[in-house]
Short mmCIF file of C-alpha atoms in Angstrom, two decimals:
data_model
loop_
_atom_site.label_atom_id
_atom_site.label_comp_id
_atom_site.label_asym_id
_atom_site.label_seq_id
_atom_site.Cartn_x
_atom_site.Cartn_y
_atom_site.Cartn_z
CA MET N 291 -158.05 -24.83 105.65
CA THR N 292 -159.29 -23.52 103.42
CA ASP N 293 -163.28 -23.28 101.81
CA LEU N 294 -164.46 -23.23 105.32
CA SER N 295 -167.60 -21.02 106.49
CA PRO N 296 -165.87 -17.72 108.95
CA ARG N 297 -167.61 -19.86 112.26
CA ASP N 298 -166.07 -23.68 111.54
CA ARG N 299 -163.13 -22.12 110.86
CA ILE N 300 -162.81 -20.60 114.57
CA VAL N 301 -163.90 -23.76 115.94
CA GLN N 302 -161.40 -25.51 114.34
CA ARG N 303 -158.59 -23.82 115.28
CA ALA N 304 -160.05 -23.03 118.79
CA ALA N 305 -159.80 -26.70 118.76
CA LYS N 306 -155.99 -26.90 118.16
CA GLU N 307 -156.98 -25.40 121.47
CA LEU N 308 -157.01 -28.31 123.07
CA GLN N 309 -154.22 -30.07 125.00
CA ASP N 310 -153.88 -34.07 126.09
CA GLY N 311 -155.53 -33.89 129.99
CA PHE N 312 -156.72 -30.21 129.89
CA TYR N 313 -159.99 -29.44 132.18
CA VAL N 314 -161.60 -27.46 130.10
CA ASN N 315 -164.53 -24.79 130.04
CA LEU N 316 -166.20 -25.07 127.00
CA GLY N 317 -168.84 -21.33 127.05
CA ILE N 318 -173.19 -21.27 125.69
CA GLY N 319 -172.75 -21.20 121.66
CA MET N 320 -170.04 -21.16 119.34
CA PRO N 321 -167.62 -22.42 121.84
CA THR N 322 -169.96 -25.73 122.77
CA LEU N 323 -168.63 -27.35 118.76
CA VAL N 324 -165.14 -27.26 119.76
CA ALA N 325 -166.31 -30.54 121.47
CA ASN N 326 -166.62 -32.09 118.43
CA HIS N 327 -163.07 -30.89 116.67
CA ILE N 328 -161.37 -33.41 118.97
CA PRO N 329 -158.06 -33.58 118.24
CA PRO N 330 -157.13 -37.58 117.47
CA GLY N 331 -154.52 -38.54 120.94
CA VAL N 332 -155.73 -35.95 122.65
CA ASP N 333 -158.11 -36.34 126.48
CA ILE N 334 -159.36 -33.71 127.76
CA VAL N 335 -162.11 -33.39 130.40
CA LEU N 336 -165.43 -30.66 130.06
CA GLN N 337 -166.35 -29.00 132.76
CA SER N 338 -169.89 -27.56 132.84
CA GLU N 339 -170.35 -24.74 135.30
CA ASN N 340 -173.68 -26.31 136.98
CA GLY N 341 -172.22 -29.12 138.28
CA MET N 342 -170.21 -31.91 136.66
CA LEU N 343 -166.90 -33.20 135.34
CA GLY N 344 -167.23 -35.16 132.70
CA ILE N 345 -169.98 -34.02 130.02
CA GLY N 346 -170.34 -36.40 126.89
CA PRO N 347 -172.15 -36.09 123.86
CA PHE N 348 -175.99 -35.13 123.19
CA PRO N 349 -178.32 -38.35 124.23
CA PHE N 350 -180.29 -40.15 121.16
CA GLU N 351 -184.23 -39.48 120.90
CA GLY N 352 -185.54 -41.25 123.67
CA ASP N 353 -182.37 -40.97 126.02
CA GLU N 354 -182.53 -37.51 127.64
CA ASP N 355 -182.33 -36.69 131.38
CA ALA N 356 -183.69 -33.48 133.30
CA ASP N 357 -181.77 -33.52 135.44
CA LEU N 358 -178.47 -33.75 133.12
CA ILE N 359 -177.85 -30.85 131.17
CA ASN N 360 -175.33 -28.19 130.38
CA ALA N 361 -174.17 -24.68 131.75
CA GLY N 362 -176.66 -23.69 128.35
CA LYS N 363 -179.54 -25.59 129.62
CA GLN N 364 -179.31 -28.35 126.64
CA THR N 365 -179.54 -31.79 127.25
CA ILE N 366 -176.50 -33.93 127.30
CA THR N 367 -174.98 -37.01 128.86
CA GLU N 368 -172.04 -38.78 131.22
CA LEU N 369 -169.11 -40.84 130.40
CA PRO N 370 -166.84 -43.03 131.99
CA GLY N 371 -165.41 -41.29 135.36
CA THR N 372 -168.02 -37.97 135.39
CA SER N 373 -168.45 -36.61 138.97
CA TYR N 374 -170.89 -34.33 139.91
CA PHE N 375 -171.11 -31.96 142.63
CA SER N 376 -172.90 -28.93 144.35
CA SER N 377 -172.37 -25.63 142.39
CA SER N 378 -170.76 -23.90 145.39
CA GLU N 379 -167.69 -26.39 144.54
CA SER N 380 -167.67 -25.93 141.01
CA PHE N 381 -166.55 -22.44 141.04
CA GLU N 382 -164.31 -23.46 144.09
CA ILE N 383 -162.95 -25.87 141.01
CA ILE N 384 -162.96 -22.32 139.08
CA ARG N 385 -162.35 -19.38 141.24
CA GLY N 386 -159.68 -21.98 142.80
CA GLY N 387 -157.18 -22.06 139.22
CA HIS N 388 -157.91 -26.18 138.36
CA VAL N 389 -159.76 -25.42 134.77
CA ASP N 390 -156.83 -24.98 132.54
CA LEU N 391 -158.70 -23.22 129.01
CA THR N 392 -161.72 -21.35 129.19
CA ILE N 393 -162.66 -20.70 125.51
CA MET N 394 -165.26 -17.71 125.88
CA GLY N 395 -167.07 -15.37 123.26
CA ALA N 396 -166.48 -11.47 123.20
CA MET N 397 -168.95 -9.00 121.80
CA GLU N 398 -165.47 -6.83 122.68
CA VAL N 399 -161.92 -6.77 123.60
CA SER N 400 -159.36 -4.46 124.25
CA GLN N 401 -155.87 -4.27 123.49
CA GLU N 402 -155.16 -4.85 126.62
CA GLY N 403 -157.22 -7.51 126.84
CA ASP N 404 -160.26 -6.03 128.18
CA LEU N 405 -163.41 -8.60 127.62
CA ALA N 406 -167.26 -7.34 127.20
CA ASN N 407 -169.09 -10.34 127.14
CA TRP N 408 -172.15 -9.65 129.33
CA MET N 409 -174.10 -6.80 128.22
CA ILE N 410 -175.70 -4.14 126.26
CA PRO N 411 -177.40 -0.94 128.70
CA LYS N 412 -180.73 -0.86 128.00
CA LYS N 413 -180.91 -3.43 125.34
CA MET N 414 -180.01 -6.83 126.73
CA VAL N 415 -179.66 -7.40 129.86
CA LYS N 416 -179.80 -10.89 130.95
CA GLY N 417 -177.15 -11.23 133.46
CA MET N 418 -173.15 -12.59 133.36
CA GLY N 419 -174.67 -16.21 134.68
CA GLY N 420 -170.88 -17.93 135.02
CA GLY N 421 -168.36 -15.87 132.96
CA MET N 422 -167.17 -13.25 135.21
CA ASP N 423 -165.76 -15.99 137.62
CA LEU N 424 -164.51 -17.81 134.42
CA VAL N 425 -162.41 -15.33 133.23
CA ALA N 426 -161.33 -13.49 137.01
CA SER N 427 -159.69 -16.95 137.55
CA ALA N 428 -159.08 -18.65 134.78
CA LYS N 429 -155.31 -19.97 133.97
CA ARG N 430 -155.72 -19.38 130.17
CA VAL N 431 -158.88 -17.21 128.21
CA VAL N 432 -159.51 -18.15 124.34
CA ILE N 433 -161.73 -15.53 122.55
CA THR N 434 -163.95 -17.29 119.47
CA MET N 435 -165.80 -14.25 117.83
CA THR N 436 -165.98 -13.00 114.34
CA HIS N 437 -163.49 -10.32 113.68
CA THR N 438 -166.17 -7.51 113.31
CA SER N 439 -170.08 -7.42 114.28
CA LYS N 440 -173.10 -7.64 111.97
CA SER N 441 -173.11 -4.56 110.92
CA GLY N 442 -169.34 -4.58 110.52
CA ALA N 443 -167.96 -2.32 113.22
CA PRO N 444 -164.50 -3.47 114.65
CA LYS N 445 -164.33 -5.70 117.67
CA LEU N 446 -161.28 -5.73 118.38
CA LEU N 447 -160.67 -1.90 120.10
CA LYS N 448 -158.23 0.39 122.22
CA LYS N 449 -161.13 -0.05 124.73
CA CYS N 450 -163.92 -1.50 125.46
CA SER N 451 -167.40 0.91 125.49
CA LEU N 452 -169.41 -1.99 126.71
CA PRO N 453 -169.59 -2.79 130.35
CA LEU N 454 -166.67 -5.02 131.37
CA THR N 455 -166.81 -8.58 132.49
CA SER N 456 -163.76 -8.47 133.74
CA GLN N 457 -160.14 -6.12 133.20
CA LYS N 458 -157.09 -7.69 130.98
CA CYS N 459 -158.47 -11.43 130.99
CA VAL N 460 -158.17 -12.51 127.62
CA ASP N 461 -154.89 -14.58 126.54
CA ARG N 462 -155.09 -14.68 123.02
CA VAL N 463 -158.90 -14.37 120.40
CA ILE N 464 -159.25 -16.33 117.46
CA THR N 465 -161.42 -14.71 115.12
CA GLU N 466 -162.17 -16.17 111.84
CA MET N 467 -159.56 -13.69 110.42
CA ALA N 468 -156.97 -13.87 112.49
CA VAL N 469 -155.60 -15.31 115.90
CA PHE N 470 -153.79 -12.30 118.49
CA ASP N 471 -152.27 -12.66 121.33
CA ILE N 472 -152.10 -10.51 124.52
CA ASP N 473 -150.02 -10.68 126.94
CA ASN N 474 -148.98 -7.93 129.33
CA GLY N 475 -151.48 -5.41 128.02
CA ARG N 476 -149.59 -5.68 124.35
CA MET N 477 -151.71 -7.27 121.10
CA THR N 478 -149.29 -9.79 118.65
CA LEU N 479 -150.76 -10.86 115.02
CA ARG N 480 -149.41 -14.10 115.05
CA GLU N 481 -151.33 -15.99 112.32
CA THR N 482 -153.49 -14.82 109.37
CA ALA N 483 -155.83 -16.98 107.64
CA PRO N 484 -154.77 -18.35 104.35
CA GLY N 485 -154.97 -15.26 101.27
CA LEU N 486 -155.06 -12.56 104.05
CA THR N 487 -152.49 -9.87 105.08
CA VAL N 488 -151.36 -7.79 107.44
CA ASP N 489 -153.63 -4.42 105.80
CA ASP N 490 -156.52 -6.79 105.79
CA ILE N 491 -156.51 -7.02 109.00
CA ARG N 492 -155.68 -3.57 109.96
CA LYS N 493 -158.56 -2.35 107.94
CA VAL N 494 -161.41 -4.04 110.66
CA THR N 495 -159.27 -4.01 113.95
CA GLU N 496 -159.41 -0.48 115.77
CA ALA N 497 -156.67 -2.36 118.50
CA GLU N 498 -153.52 -1.44 118.46
CA PHE N 499 -150.86 -4.79 117.63
CA GLU N 500 -147.83 -5.82 116.41
CA VAL N 501 -146.95 -8.49 114.28
CA ALA N 502 -145.28 -11.73 115.43
CA ASP N 503 -141.59 -11.97 113.66
CA LYS N 504 -142.77 -15.29 112.36
CA LEU N 505 -146.10 -14.52 111.49
CA GLU N 506 -148.35 -17.94 110.26
CA VAL N 507 -151.13 -19.51 108.11
CA MET N 508 -154.16 -20.42 110.36
CA MET R 66 -186.99 -36.53 165.24
CA ASN R 67 -189.63 -36.61 162.39
CA LYS R 68 -189.40 -33.82 159.76
CA VAL R 69 -191.93 -34.99 157.60
CA VAL R 70 -194.41 -33.36 156.68
CA GLY R 71 -197.84 -34.34 154.35
CA SER R 72 -197.47 -31.20 151.46
CA ALA R 73 -195.67 -28.26 150.11
CA ARG R 74 -198.39 -26.26 151.88
CA GLU R 75 -197.92 -27.51 155.19
CA ALA R 76 -194.49 -26.62 154.84
CA LEU R 77 -194.74 -23.21 153.92
CA VAL R 78 -197.62 -22.84 156.56
CA LYS R 79 -195.21 -24.27 159.38
CA ALA R 80 -192.43 -21.85 158.42
CA GLY R 81 -194.58 -19.64 158.60
CA LEU R 82 -194.08 -17.51 155.51
CA GLN R 83 -195.11 -14.20 154.95
CA ASP R 84 -195.76 -11.06 152.64
CA GLY R 85 -192.06 -9.76 152.47
CA ALA R 86 -190.09 -12.23 153.29
CA THR R 87 -186.69 -13.75 151.52
CA ILE R 88 -186.15 -16.86 150.29
CA MET R 89 -184.00 -18.88 148.69
CA ALA R 90 -185.38 -21.42 145.73
CA GLY R 91 -182.35 -24.05 144.93
CA GLY R 92 -181.82 -25.25 140.92
CA PHE R 93 -180.24 -24.16 137.73
CA GLY R 94 -182.29 -23.28 135.03
CA LEU R 95 -185.44 -25.98 135.22
CA CYS R 96 -183.33 -28.51 136.44
CA GLY R 97 -183.47 -29.48 140.14
CA ILE R 98 -186.12 -26.71 141.23
CA PRO R 99 -188.44 -27.58 143.97
CA GLU R 100 -191.49 -27.14 141.57
CA ASN R 101 -194.09 -28.75 145.04
CA CYS R 102 -192.89 -25.61 146.83
CA ILE R 103 -192.72 -23.03 143.73
CA THR R 104 -196.80 -24.24 143.02
CA ALA R 105 -197.80 -23.69 146.86
CA ILE R 106 -196.58 -20.49 146.90
CA HIS R 107 -197.93 -19.28 144.19
CA ASP R 108 -201.53 -20.08 145.31
CA MET R 109 -201.17 -19.05 148.97
CA GLY R 110 -200.44 -15.48 147.11
CA ILE R 111 -197.28 -14.86 149.04
CA LYS R 112 -196.28 -11.62 147.83
CA ASP R 113 -193.63 -8.58 148.29
CA LEU R 114 -191.13 -11.75 148.25
CA THR R 115 -187.27 -11.53 147.96
CA VAL R 116 -185.86 -14.56 146.08
CA ILE R 117 -182.63 -15.33 145.93
CA SER R 118 -182.46 -18.11 142.97
CA ASN R 119 -180.02 -18.85 140.35
CA ASN R 120 -182.39 -18.55 137.00
CA CYS R 121 -186.26 -17.21 137.50
CA GLY R 122 -187.71 -19.71 135.33
CA VAL R 123 -189.46 -19.39 132.50
CA ASP R 124 -192.50 -17.87 131.28
CA ASP R 125 -195.25 -20.33 133.01
CA PHE R 126 -193.22 -22.16 134.73
CA GLY R 127 -190.95 -22.62 137.81
CA LEU R 128 -190.75 -18.68 139.32
CA GLY R 129 -191.63 -17.41 136.03
CA ILE R 130 -195.16 -18.05 137.26
CA LEU R 131 -194.74 -16.37 140.37
CA LEU R 132 -193.92 -12.38 138.54
CA GLN R 133 -196.60 -13.82 137.14
CA THR R 134 -198.40 -12.63 139.36
CA LYS R 135 -196.02 -10.32 140.50
CA GLN R 136 -195.68 -11.65 143.97
CA VAL R 137 -192.04 -11.24 143.47
CA LYS R 138 -190.50 -7.82 144.95
CA LYS R 139 -186.65 -8.30 144.07
CA MET R 140 -184.99 -10.92 142.31
CA ILE R 141 -181.00 -11.46 143.36
CA SER R 142 -180.23 -13.91 140.56
CA SER R 143 -176.64 -14.70 138.20
CA TYR R 144 -179.30 -15.29 134.68
CA VAL R 145 -182.97 -14.30 133.72
CA GLY R 146 -182.27 -14.45 129.80
CA GLU R 147 -185.23 -16.80 129.60
CA ASN R 148 -188.23 -15.37 130.92
CA ALA R 149 -189.65 -12.67 128.88
CA GLU R 150 -191.49 -11.66 131.45
CA PHE R 151 -188.84 -10.81 133.84
CA GLU R 152 -187.20 -9.09 131.20
CA ARG R 153 -190.41 -6.74 130.49
CA GLN R 154 -191.01 -6.11 134.29
CA TYR R 155 -187.35 -5.19 135.18
CA LEU R 156 -187.21 -2.61 132.51
CA SER R 157 -190.25 -1.03 133.29
CA GLY R 158 -188.74 -0.94 136.77
CA GLU R 159 -192.18 -3.41 138.48
CA LEU R 160 -188.84 -5.28 139.54
CA GLU R 161 -186.23 -5.44 141.01
CA VAL R 162 -183.34 -6.84 140.46
CA GLN R 163 -179.65 -7.88 141.43
CA LEU R 164 -177.67 -9.10 139.16
CA VAL R 165 -174.72 -11.06 140.73
CA PRO R 166 -172.05 -13.99 139.36
CA GLN R 167 -173.12 -17.20 139.88
CA GLY R 168 -169.88 -18.14 141.77
CA THR R 169 -170.40 -15.07 144.28
CA LEU R 170 -174.14 -16.14 144.45
CA ALA R 171 -173.21 -19.27 145.47
CA GLU R 172 -170.02 -18.46 147.46
CA ARG R 173 -172.98 -16.36 149.25
CA CYS R 174 -174.94 -18.93 149.84
CA ARG R 175 -172.27 -20.68 151.50
CA ALA R 176 -171.18 -18.07 153.32
CA GLY R 177 -174.32 -17.28 155.06
CA GLY R 178 -174.99 -20.89 156.32
CA ALA R 179 -171.55 -21.88 157.10
CA GLY R 180 -171.35 -18.45 160.01
CA ILE R 181 -169.06 -16.90 156.85
CA PRO R 182 -170.25 -13.45 157.04
CA ALA R 183 -167.95 -11.72 154.14
CA PHE R 184 -165.07 -13.27 152.10
CA PHE R 185 -162.50 -11.57 148.75
CA THR R 186 -163.34 -12.94 146.07
CA PRO R 187 -161.57 -11.80 142.01
CA THR R 188 -164.75 -11.86 140.19
CA GLY R 189 -166.28 -8.81 139.22
CA TYR R 190 -163.52 -6.39 140.26
CA GLY R 191 -163.42 -3.96 137.81
CA THR R 192 -167.04 -4.04 135.78
CA VAL R 193 -170.17 -2.85 136.98
CA VAL R 194 -171.66 -4.75 139.66
CA THR R 195 -168.72 -4.10 141.77
CA GLU R 196 -168.78 -0.40 141.84
CA GLY R 197 -168.07 0.62 145.72
CA TYR R 198 -167.32 -2.68 147.03
CA GLU R 199 -164.24 -2.29 149.21
CA THR R 200 -161.54 -4.42 147.56
CA ARG R 201 -157.70 -5.49 148.87
CA GLU R 202 -155.11 -6.85 147.60
CA PHE R 203 -153.31 -10.83 147.79
CA ASP R 204 -149.87 -11.62 146.36
CA GLY R 205 -150.56 -8.84 143.93
CA LYS R 206 -154.38 -9.75 142.81
CA MET R 207 -156.72 -7.14 143.52
CA TYR R 208 -159.98 -8.43 144.62
CA VAL R 209 -163.98 -7.57 146.04
CA MET R 210 -164.95 -8.47 149.17
CA GLU R 211 -168.70 -9.88 148.95
CA GLU R 212 -171.43 -11.32 152.05
CA TRP R 213 -172.92 -13.94 153.03
CA LEU R 214 -176.30 -14.36 152.21
CA LYS R 215 -179.03 -16.04 154.37
CA ALA R 216 -183.03 -17.20 153.86
CA ASP R 217 -186.26 -16.76 155.68
CA VAL R 218 -187.02 -19.47 154.36
CA SER R 219 -185.08 -22.10 152.12
CA ILE R 220 -187.13 -24.64 149.46
CA VAL R 221 -185.35 -27.16 147.85
CA LYS R 222 -185.47 -30.05 145.57
CA ALA R 223 -183.65 -33.31 146.05
CA HIS R 224 -183.84 -37.46 144.86
CA ARG R 225 -184.07 -39.02 147.80
CA GLY R 226 -184.46 -38.03 151.59
CA ASP R 227 -185.56 -39.32 154.67
CA HIS R 228 -187.29 -38.91 157.80
CA SER R 229 -184.29 -36.57 159.40
CA GLY R 230 -184.07 -34.31 156.78
CA ASN R 231 -180.52 -36.40 154.95
CA LEU R 232 -180.95 -35.92 151.23
CA VAL R 233 -179.51 -37.29 148.50
CA TYR R 234 -179.60 -35.52 144.75
CA ARG R 235 -179.34 -36.50 141.11
CA LYS R 236 -177.03 -35.23 138.87
CA THR R 237 -176.55 -31.79 138.05
CA ALA R 238 -180.13 -31.68 139.57
CA ARG R 239 -177.36 -30.31 142.85
CA ASN R 240 -176.45 -27.29 142.03
CA PHE R 241 -177.59 -24.70 143.94
CA ASN R 242 -179.76 -27.02 146.16
CA PRO R 243 -176.77 -27.81 148.91
CA MET R 244 -176.15 -24.25 149.73
CA MET R 245 -179.32 -22.93 149.99
CA ALA R 246 -180.52 -25.95 152.27
CA GLN R 247 -177.96 -24.88 154.65
CA ALA R 248 -178.50 -21.16 154.70
CA GLY R 249 -181.88 -20.88 155.54
CA LYS R 250 -183.25 -20.08 158.73
CA ILE R 251 -185.89 -22.57 158.26
CA THR R 252 -184.97 -25.50 154.90
CA ILE R 253 -188.75 -27.64 153.24
CA ALA R 254 -186.56 -30.37 151.21
CA GLU R 255 -189.45 -31.70 148.60
CA VAL R 256 -188.18 -35.37 147.50
CA GLU R 257 -188.98 -37.71 144.65
CA GLU R 258 -187.96 -40.33 147.14
CA LEU R 259 -188.66 -40.44 150.84
CA VAL R 260 -187.76 -43.43 152.95
CA PRO R 261 -186.85 -43.85 156.67
CA ILE R 262 -184.09 -43.87 158.88
CA GLY R 263 -181.96 -46.05 158.09
CA GLU R 264 -182.54 -46.25 154.37
CA LEU R 265 -179.97 -44.25 152.83
CA GLU R 266 -176.24 -44.87 152.52
CA PRO R 267 -174.38 -42.42 155.36
CA ASP R 268 -171.44 -42.68 152.76
CA HIS R 269 -173.84 -40.91 150.48
CA VAL R 270 -175.36 -38.28 152.01
CA HIS R 271 -174.95 -35.13 149.84
CA THR R 272 -176.96 -32.59 152.72
CA PRO R 273 -176.33 -34.16 156.70
CA GLY R 274 -180.71 -33.49 157.90
CA VAL R 275 -178.88 -30.91 160.60
CA TYR R 276 -179.88 -28.29 157.88
CA VAL R 277 -183.86 -29.69 156.92
CA GLN R 278 -186.90 -28.48 159.52
CA TYR R 279 -188.78 -30.17 156.85
CA ILE R 280 -189.13 -32.29 153.99
CA PHE R 281 -191.99 -34.59 152.27
CA GLN R 282 -192.88 -36.43 149.59
CA GLY R 283 -193.39 -34.40 147.02
CA THR R 284 -195.92 -35.40 143.59
CA ASN R 285 -196.33 -34.93 140.41
CA TYR R 286 -193.12 -33.57 138.90
CA GLU R 287 -193.46 -32.41 135.46
CA LYS R 288 -189.32 -32.23 135.23
CA ARG R 289 -189.62 -30.27 132.45
CA ILE R 290 -186.06 -29.65 130.20
CA GLU R 291 -185.50 -26.38 128.60
CA GLN R 292 -183.65 -26.76 125.57
CA LEU R 293 -184.04 -30.92 124.11
CA THR R 294 -180.85 -31.41 122.24
CA LEU R 295 -180.12 -34.29 120.57
CA THR R 296 -177.50 -36.65 118.79
CA PRO R 297 -178.92 -38.24 115.20
CA ARG R 298 -178.78 -41.64 115.35
#
């Protein structure tokens, strides 16, 4: 995977997290693009928190249905096997631990796996939506994010400075530069983008991390 | 038994909706919102409302129109990002807002209708939204206690309904409507197709009519799409 834009590198690597038979919730924004890269032979079911299992592709012009939208309020379609249910049932599915994989974005992740992705005090307070429920109860949480902010500040920190979405909930972080795992409050670098060294990663990562014995290329 | 009324206004008058009341409004974004009741509340000028709804519409449609006319005192929602007037009123202190995680909001409404005064959820534990809440450990994991939500009047939207208030929803327009129908002291349902008793398949009823006090045939639904997103041909 060379010559990819940062976004494409993140999305294509995140698609490798999908396993056959998984029920998956993709957060709004970059995570939704993961659905365009489902590996061949891998069958998954996408959940929409507003009450649907079996999200299909965006409709062709003229086929859009105002009663059929995803969590980001975009028009979608259904698939054979799709089901609909209420919001309380949708969150029973989420809170009851029935979703195999949750992929969402982040503003900050701490080395212990704390996640901040819902508000910037006094600047952006739009609400948390279903994000807090998803990470509090998910079987597996994978974060997709750029490695640094637009101003170049690290987003992988010792401790989050922004209000938390949840504590110690992140299992894996995928950026355009690296893949980290977080287990029992410890962060491990597992993969680096082609051409990057561990030092390159350390320069832009405030969080403390160990390096895997078998470090791989993304 | 006949719960049928002629219009949203007639239902709201019969329900006795007053200034200062707490209402629940179904819908997710602009999907499945009770358009006729929202317009009627706007036109009747009922104010100082506490509104429980997942979102607040957009500036000029859905619950957003009640903000324009300053009829809302407090919003209880999970996400209000699509509404600039909302953000302005919130940041200036004109509007009281309680942000509740979506799953917790859904379950609090369900609990209100189901007679469950409180429940424990892991959502929000260790975050600013649950500061001061009672917590408890179950099987080695921490949970926060949340309380039921109830409304003086719930306004809900369904696809089909019969004269006894049985409701059937359509696709993702279902969302919060069923739980809010349960949790309203008085529930008003507006439907796209009102049918006589006996027309709805019993196995296909989503909300049994026991929860619904008034039902009417809705009119002139705009059913606006917030984010038209297409696959190019």
